[in-house]
Amino acid sequence: MLSGPRRALAGLVTAGAGIAVSVAVTNLLHARANPIQAVAETIIEITPGSIAESLIHVVGKNDKPLLITGVTVVILLLGAVAGLLSGRRRWPGSLLFVAMAAVALAAEASRPEFGAATLIPLAAGLATWLLVLLWLVPDGLAAPEPAIGRADSRSTSTRRGFLLRAGGVAVAAAVVSVLGDMAGRGRRTVESTRRALHLPVNAGTVPGDVSAGIDVGDMAPWRTPNDRFYRIDTALVLPAVDPDTWKLRIHGMVDKDIVIDYQDLVSRKMTETWVTICCVSNPVGGGLIGNAYWSGVRIADLLAEAGVHPGATAVKQTSQDGWTCGTPIQALTDDRNAMLAVAMNGEPLPIEHGFPVRMIVPGLFGYVSATKWLVDLEVTRFDKFSAYWTERGWSPRGPIKTESRIEAPRNGAQVKAGTVGVGGHAWAQHTGIAKVEYQLDGHAWQRAELGGVPDLDTWVQWAGRVDVQPGSHLLKVRATDKSGYTQTGAQMGVLPDGATGWHRIGFSAA
């Protein structure tokens, strides 16, 4: 019988081999997610919203990689435990591997794409676990292995044989991982297709008067580049949707169902406009906001073609990976430019931002409007369904709140005493910003200069100047929108419908 450390190593290697095989098979089948990713997605879904929000604020954009790594490490550690359990009898270790596979199966079964393409990788991984464990760990009832201290040929041969077997499995697992990665060309193929598209869109021209007229240094650009645009979603694996096979179904409380393919969509009349979108998880002064030039087809036109029934109050959106949200139908049919977007800043949507088609609805937080990888629109009523985030305690309607932030100087910055430029952005999409005021060290509020904007649906730059003496200083900002509402100074968190409060930063002068 192998010693405890060798059994643990055997279980660890076995676990790694099963992971490598299941991931490789997932790639070969071009499935969306492997079993580890399915488990991680399930963890995201069952985690209470308040806890998830706190974790995101701690780890930021590293939340998904850290979760994947954590699940992988747990599997490897449980594999080591399975090896330790395979002492006098091998079945306890095998049973633990079966239990791990059962957990993954439950996670896979909860996904909308559950089927053979998800079962096969899981079955391949489990079979690898059981067979490799059988090979690495000898029958526990065989003659006991000589004690470590007895340097006879049998002991040496046994150790050497075990290490050769374990090393061989490890090398084979590495080779399988590399080959599986090479086979996983789904996203790469879609990316190539995306880059080759020539859509009838343009990149938009930034108006010449968007600057507030004062050079205040390190401010965010008015147009957010695609590669710097924030990304918030629940997808651990980005859906790679081929536009040649993409279809959108519009159904529910309509006169007739409509099914649209990509070519049909992009051949329709295009609308193009600047829109700032924002995540409900954006804290006061946060960076989960961006402004881009979007191109697409007006949703109001498509809904009119389908014929919306009286009494419909919402459109339930579903993405390719099963994520859902509900949007007030009024926001999709009024004068705002709500669209099925196909391009961002003059380029086909990046995959991480919803290629081939996503929703853009000015004036609403993304969790109730901005579905990426969109495949289904159901015209319905709010009292007939619940969506992903509303099931987790968020408000069913998410109008964007009037907000502002300071970008210069940065919090904690040190500046030269004297006249200092201050500035940032303010936003109240589909309402518009009327004025921005800033306050230094509790003195009177001063009115900022505002840059120009093409319409009500974009953020606006603001800027001003303050005279500062050497020492520490506190700067605050607040905005008033065109409805007459002025931001409240009451600090509230993002749950259930967005944060409130004045952004404030501290800096020093010398």
XYZ file of C-alpha atoms in Angstrom:
510
model
C 0.000 0.000 0.000
C 1.325 3.467 -0.916
C 2.294 5.825 1.867
C -0.008 8.760 2.697
C 1.998 11.448 0.847
C 2.149 9.308 -2.288
C -1.571 8.624 -2.170
C -2.211 12.367 -1.825
C 0.069 13.056 -4.798
C -1.692 10.360 -6.798
C -5.076 11.970 -6.056
C -3.766 15.425 -6.949
C -2.387 14.228 -10.279
C -5.609 12.332 -10.947
C -7.698 15.461 -10.329
C -5.497 17.503 -12.664
C -5.761 14.895 -15.396
C -9.561 14.873 -15.197
C -9.660 18.654 -15.401
C -7.387 18.668 -18.455
C -9.488 16.066 -20.267
C -12.844 17.732 -19.538
C -11.576 21.154 -20.669
C -10.050 19.670 -23.812
C -13.268 17.850 -24.719
C -15.244 21.055 -24.102
C -12.986 22.837 -26.568
C -13.266 20.050 -29.124
C -17.070 20.225 -28.974
C -16.995 24.044 -29.084
C -19.223 24.062 -26.007
C -19.656 27.391 -24.256
C -18.369 26.423 -20.806
C -16.419 23.556 -19.252
C -17.543 21.923 -15.975
C -15.317 24.159 -13.823
C -16.783 27.264 -15.431
C -20.314 25.898 -15.007
C -19.698 25.393 -11.279
C -18.268 28.907 -11.003
C -21.287 30.388 -12.795
C -23.602 28.560 -10.408
C -21.675 30.003 -7.455
C -22.222 33.470 -8.925
C -25.951 32.816 -9.274
C -26.504 31.555 -5.726
C -24.381 34.235 -4.085
C -26.597 36.943 -2.509
C -26.386 40.264 -4.333
C -24.999 42.193 -1.366
C -22.170 39.695 -0.875
C -21.380 39.637 -4.599
C -21.287 43.424 -4.653
C -18.883 43.556 -1.724
C -16.553 41.011 -3.324
C -16.545 42.886 -6.643
C -15.542 46.075 -4.860
C -12.654 44.232 -3.190
C -11.216 42.381 -6.190
C -12.574 44.469 -9.086
C -12.192 42.962 -12.561
C -10.279 40.009 -11.098
C -13.457 38.480 -9.658
C -14.034 35.931 -12.419
C -10.403 34.750 -12.830
C -10.098 34.431 -9.054
C -13.314 32.407 -8.864
C -12.172 30.046 -11.638
C -8.802 29.637 -9.930
C -10.480 29.020 -6.589
C -12.759 26.294 -7.976
C -9.779 24.633 -9.669
C -7.710 24.684 -6.484
C -10.579 23.187 -4.484
C -10.903 20.342 -7.014
C -7.180 19.631 -6.834
C -7.247 19.616 -3.043
C -10.278 17.331 -2.982
C -8.397 15.082 -5.401
C -5.553 14.856 -2.873
C -8.116 13.944 -0.211
C -9.522 11.260 -2.522
C -6.016 9.838 -2.854
C -5.584 9.742 0.918
C -8.918 7.945 1.266
C -7.746 5.257 -1.166
C -5.794 3.318 1.424
C -7.095 -0.084 2.522
C -9.955 0.323 0.017
C -9.948 2.298 -3.213
C -13.706 2.912 -3.320
C -13.834 5.837 -0.814
C -11.547 7.889 -3.054
C -13.491 6.915 -6.161
C -16.743 7.825 -4.394
C -15.400 11.310 -3.634
C -14.567 11.838 -7.309
C -18.091 10.680 -8.231
C -19.530 13.162 -5.714
C -17.448 15.972 -7.255
C -18.772 15.034 -10.691
C -22.329 15.042 -9.319
C -21.877 18.627 -8.113
C -20.623 19.616 -11.557
C -23.572 17.801 -13.151
C -26.022 19.754 -11.006
C -24.314 22.971 -12.072
C -24.389 21.964 -15.742
C -28.080 21.025 -15.512
C -28.925 24.543 -14.349
C -27.462 26.105 -17.511
C -29.708 26.910 -20.479
C -27.414 25.074 -22.917
C -27.526 21.797 -20.934
C -27.268 18.800 -23.255
C -24.892 16.295 -24.792
C -22.265 18.953 -25.439
C -22.101 19.603 -21.691
C -22.513 16.004 -20.515
C -19.737 14.546 -22.659
C -16.884 16.655 -21.178
C -18.113 15.890 -17.672
C -18.326 12.147 -18.399
C -14.853 12.192 -19.949
C -13.430 13.932 -16.891
C -15.065 11.481 -14.470
C -13.872 8.470 -16.470
C -10.348 9.916 -16.401
C -10.519 10.351 -12.632
C -11.616 6.779 -12.003
C -9.208 5.136 -14.451
C -6.148 7.179 -13.465
C -6.820 6.608 -9.767
C -7.097 2.874 -10.480
C -3.741 2.964 -12.264
C -1.819 5.142 -9.818
C -3.086 3.661 -6.566
C -2.531 -0.119 -6.287
C -4.995 -2.467 -4.670
C -5.107 -1.544 -0.998
C -5.352 -5.245 -0.001
C -2.062 -6.188 -1.670
C 1.049 -6.818 0.350
C 2.105 -3.654 2.172
C 4.877 -1.563 0.655
C 8.211 -1.950 2.461
C 8.942 0.784 5.003
C 10.711 3.872 3.688
C 13.755 3.090 5.786
C 14.387 -0.301 4.117
C 16.570 0.455 1.151
C 16.014 -2.835 -0.638
C 15.480 -3.158 -4.366
C 11.756 -3.774 -4.020
C 11.165 -0.475 -2.183
C 13.268 1.460 -4.659
C 11.523 -0.141 -7.601
C 8.092 0.618 -6.126
C 8.891 4.278 -5.554
C 10.439 4.646 -8.996
C 7.487 2.975 -10.661
C 4.998 5.211 -8.871
C 6.887 8.392 -9.736
C 7.166 7.336 -13.371
C 3.438 6.656 -13.559
C 2.514 9.919 -11.810
C 4.942 11.904 -13.947
C 3.621 10.300 -17.092
C 0.051 11.245 -16.172
C 1.111 14.824 -15.433
C 2.899 15.157 -18.778
C -0.033 13.610 -20.630
C -2.422 16.039 -18.923
C -0.243 18.976 -19.984
C -0.196 17.746 -23.580
C -3.973 17.287 -23.567
C -4.403 20.841 -22.232
C -2.267 22.303 -25.011
C -4.015 20.306 -27.724
C -7.418 21.169 -26.300
C -6.575 24.851 -26.305
C -5.497 24.600 -29.925
C -8.773 22.928 -30.731
C -10.812 25.617 -28.994
C -11.035 27.866 -31.986
C -14.660 28.897 -31.555
C -13.935 32.332 -30.223
C -11.008 32.824 -32.559
C -13.196 31.956 -35.538
C -15.919 34.361 -34.440
C -13.330 37.071 -33.818
C -11.990 36.619 -37.339
C -15.517 36.879 -38.707
C -16.139 39.999 -36.668
C -13.015 41.706 -37.934
C -13.928 40.912 -41.541
C -17.383 42.524 -41.307
C -17.993 45.782 -43.157
C -21.080 47.359 -41.635
C -22.818 50.496 -42.984
C -21.826 52.549 -39.921
C -19.397 55.290 -38.977
C -17.364 56.092 -35.887
C -19.068 59.372 -35.033
C -17.366 62.736 -34.771
C -16.682 64.075 -31.310
C -18.236 67.556 -31.136
C -15.617 70.267 -30.927
C -17.146 71.882 -27.852
C -17.280 68.857 -25.515
C -14.326 70.184 -23.532
C -15.323 72.438 -20.681
C -12.623 74.866 -21.784
C -10.137 74.418 -18.953
C -7.132 72.119 -19.199
C -7.312 70.192 -15.938
C -5.018 67.326 -16.850
C -5.882 63.702 -16.221
C -9.569 63.554 -17.140
C -11.291 60.670 -18.899
C -11.845 61.289 -22.616
C -15.387 62.231 -23.582
C -15.465 59.257 -25.991
C -14.514 56.047 -24.192
C -12.325 53.801 -26.399
C -13.641 50.268 -26.847
C -10.666 48.693 -25.083
C -11.166 50.939 -22.038
C -14.932 50.583 -21.814
C -16.129 48.972 -18.596
C -17.447 45.421 -18.691
C -19.848 43.989 -16.126
C -21.723 40.732 -16.743
C -22.129 37.259 -15.280
C -20.449 35.402 -18.147
C -17.345 33.526 -17.062
C -16.975 32.369 -20.655
C -17.771 34.945 -23.300
C -20.367 33.555 -25.705
C -18.830 33.210 -29.173
C -21.863 33.735 -31.395
C -21.413 33.311 -35.134
C -23.379 36.062 -36.924
C -24.134 33.597 -39.725
C -26.176 31.473 -37.315
C -27.470 34.231 -35.004
C -31.210 34.775 -34.843
C -33.446 36.996 -32.726
C -36.984 36.001 -31.872
C -39.590 38.642 -30.949
C -42.706 37.063 -29.457
C -45.195 37.143 -26.586
C -47.925 39.784 -26.439
C -47.645 40.635 -30.142
C -49.778 40.198 -33.230
C -47.134 38.070 -34.920
C -43.853 36.460 -33.976
C -40.795 37.743 -35.783
C -37.504 35.937 -36.308
C -34.632 38.068 -37.597
C -31.223 36.912 -38.753
C -28.099 39.054 -38.734
C -28.134 39.922 -42.420
C -31.770 40.992 -42.179
C -30.982 43.190 -39.182
C -27.974 45.018 -40.637
C -29.780 45.592 -43.944
C -32.500 47.585 -42.186
C -32.452 51.331 -41.651
C -29.664 52.169 -39.213
C -29.745 54.690 -36.401
C -26.532 56.071 -34.892
C -26.051 58.195 -31.809
C -23.874 58.972 -28.809
C -25.071 57.249 -25.626
C -23.492 57.044 -22.186
C -24.281 53.792 -20.375
C -23.712 53.051 -16.712
C -23.818 50.042 -14.401
C -26.055 50.078 -11.340
C -23.060 48.744 -9.380
C -21.170 51.974 -9.984
C -20.355 53.553 -6.610
C -20.356 57.319 -6.194
C -17.420 58.571 -8.260
C -16.829 55.113 -9.747
C -15.624 54.068 -13.177
C -18.397 51.701 -14.332
C -19.581 54.169 -16.952
C -18.605 54.949 -20.532
C -19.655 56.976 -23.560
C -19.607 55.592 -27.096
C -21.079 56.094 -30.552
C -23.553 53.256 -31.074
C -25.038 52.043 -34.362
C -28.038 49.773 -34.732
C -31.731 49.369 -35.471
C -34.439 51.108 -33.467
C -36.319 48.666 -31.253
C -39.491 50.748 -31.580
C -39.615 49.956 -35.302
C -39.269 46.211 -34.701
C -41.937 46.214 -31.988
C -44.271 48.158 -34.260
C -43.728 45.529 -36.957
C -44.603 42.778 -34.478
C -47.673 44.668 -33.209
C -47.592 45.085 -29.422
C -50.804 44.203 -27.593
C -52.456 46.726 -25.269
C -51.566 45.980 -21.660
C -47.976 44.955 -22.326
C -45.658 46.732 -19.874
C -42.255 45.097 -20.352
C -39.917 43.336 -22.724
C -38.031 40.402 -21.251
C -34.599 40.085 -22.835
C -32.562 36.881 -22.919
C -28.924 36.537 -23.877
C -27.274 33.571 -25.544
C -25.939 32.369 -22.170
C -29.369 32.565 -20.513
C -29.048 35.896 -18.659
C -32.311 37.841 -18.479
C -33.548 41.340 -17.752
C -36.783 43.265 -18.089
C -37.160 46.696 -19.696
C -40.217 48.976 -19.464
C -41.827 48.915 -22.888
C -42.291 52.680 -22.741
C -38.507 53.150 -22.743
C -38.296 51.075 -25.932
C -41.041 52.899 -27.822
C -40.722 56.567 -26.818
C -38.520 59.210 -28.423
C -35.240 57.899 -27.020
C -33.003 55.999 -29.420
C -33.314 52.537 -27.852
C -31.655 50.164 -30.298
C -30.367 46.739 -31.140
C -26.741 47.823 -31.427
C -24.404 46.112 -33.875
C -21.473 48.541 -33.756
C -19.565 50.554 -31.163
C -17.445 53.552 -32.111
C -17.627 52.563 -35.758
C -16.562 48.929 -35.315
C -18.605 45.720 -35.027
C -19.288 45.147 -31.357
C -16.329 43.582 -29.539
C -17.175 40.059 -28.353
C -16.897 41.146 -24.716
C -19.435 43.902 -25.374
C -22.086 41.677 -26.907
C -21.180 40.742 -30.481
C -23.087 40.297 -32.673
C -26.070 42.185 -31.144
C -26.803 43.881 -27.843
C -29.361 46.296 -26.418
C -28.684 49.981 -25.760
C -31.399 51.969 -23.962
C -30.565 55.541 -22.928
C -31.536 56.500 -19.398
C -31.663 53.044 -17.818
C -29.058 51.135 -15.856
C -27.603 48.178 -17.737
C -29.113 45.504 -15.506
C -32.599 46.352 -16.844
C -31.709 47.181 -20.425
C -28.259 46.435 -21.829
C -28.418 42.723 -22.631
C -25.365 41.488 -24.523
C -25.363 38.527 -26.954
C -29.111 39.092 -27.318
C -31.216 36.270 -28.819
C -34.769 36.714 -27.513
C -37.274 39.517 -26.849
C -40.539 38.570 -25.177
C -43.229 41.250 -24.961
C -44.946 40.675 -21.635
C -45.869 42.246 -18.297
C -43.690 42.880 -15.259
C -46.056 40.827 -13.077
C -45.542 37.757 -15.266
C -41.799 37.228 -14.927
C -38.721 37.891 -12.846
C -35.239 38.537 -14.223
C -31.712 37.643 -13.153
C -30.966 40.608 -10.898
C -34.504 41.330 -9.726
C -34.554 37.794 -8.335
C -31.568 38.870 -6.238
C -33.112 41.911 -4.623
C -32.614 44.670 -7.179
C -35.404 47.015 -8.275
C -37.354 45.865 -11.354
C -37.021 49.324 -12.908
C -33.654 51.034 -13.061
C -33.693 54.655 -14.217
C -30.213 56.158 -14.126
C -29.672 58.669 -11.344
C -28.236 62.143 -11.744
C -24.580 61.823 -10.781
C -21.228 63.574 -11.063
C -17.634 62.754 -10.288
C -14.283 64.490 -9.818
C -11.462 63.292 -12.068
C -8.912 66.067 -11.534
C -7.195 66.290 -9.216
C -7.191 62.625 -8.291
C -7.935 61.546 -4.762
C -4.743 61.765 -2.715
C -2.927 63.890 -5.303
C -0.383 66.539 -4.395
C -0.580 69.791 -6.352
C 1.248 73.083 -6.398
C -0.293 75.760 -4.171
C -2.098 78.539 -6.033
C -4.721 78.276 -8.757
C -5.618 74.667 -9.524
C -7.856 73.335 -12.280
C -10.597 70.917 -11.212
C -12.950 68.917 -13.369
C -14.725 65.713 -14.233
C -17.962 64.437 -15.750
C -21.663 64.592 -14.828
C -24.557 62.608 -16.283
C -28.337 62.303 -16.266
C -29.038 60.328 -19.430
C -32.252 61.203 -21.250
C -32.776 64.123 -18.860
C -29.634 66.195 -19.334
C -27.367 68.176 -17.042
C -28.304 71.810 -16.324
C -25.419 72.778 -14.039
C -22.554 71.393 -11.978
C -21.254 72.955 -8.771
C -18.101 72.257 -6.798
C -17.123 73.131 -3.242
C -13.691 73.449 -1.659
C -13.198 72.926 2.074
C -16.832 73.631 2.957
C -16.912 77.124 1.414
C -19.571 78.392 -0.970
C -20.522 76.261 -3.963
C -19.078 77.509 -7.247
C -20.656 76.945 -10.640
C -18.551 74.974 -13.115
C -18.169 75.526 -16.836
C -19.867 72.817 -18.914
C -18.779 71.362 -22.214
C -21.183 70.957 -25.103
C -23.091 67.742 -25.789
C -24.951 66.529 -28.897
C -28.068 65.503 -26.943
C -29.417 64.569 -23.514
C -28.119 60.992 -23.579
C -24.406 61.607 -22.989
C -22.360 62.700 -20.045
C -20.948 66.214 -19.936
C -17.518 67.483 -18.947
C -17.316 70.111 -16.231
C -14.359 72.214 -15.135
C -13.433 75.059 -12.834
C -10.597 76.617 -10.830
C -9.860 76.856 -7.130
C -7.220 78.794 -5.206
C -5.514 76.582 -2.645
C -3.086 77.274 0.163
C -0.429 74.767 1.278
C -1.997 71.927 3.256
C -4.818 69.408 2.937
C -8.063 70.126 1.092
C -11.466 68.521 0.482
C -13.294 68.954 -2.834
C -16.943 67.999 -3.463
C -19.158 68.077 -6.547
C -22.897 67.943 -7.225
C -25.012 68.162 -10.362
C -28.463 69.506 -11.163
C -30.338 67.985 -14.086
C -32.740 69.681 -16.500
C -35.761 68.553 -14.510
C -34.516 70.777 -11.664
C -33.387 67.920 -9.439
C -30.098 68.426 -7.553
C -28.115 65.444 -6.357
C -28.689 64.513 -2.767
C -25.722 64.503 -0.437
C -27.113 61.461 1.404
C -24.711 58.571 0.920
C -26.423 55.318 -0.091
C -24.997 52.111 -1.530
C -25.772 50.620 -4.922
C -28.521 48.280 -3.717
C -31.339 48.195 -4.755
C -31.318 50.776 -7.559
C -28.036 52.704 -7.616
C -25.796 54.735 -5.322
C -26.400 58.327 -4.226
C -24.247 61.024 -2.631
C -21.762 63.727 -3.561
C -18.392 62.591 -4.809
C -15.584 63.990 -2.688
C -11.818 63.712 -2.890
C -8.963 64.797 -0.701
C -5.723 66.316 -1.987
C -2.832 68.358 -0.656
C -1.008 71.449 -1.879
C 2.605 72.413 -1.313
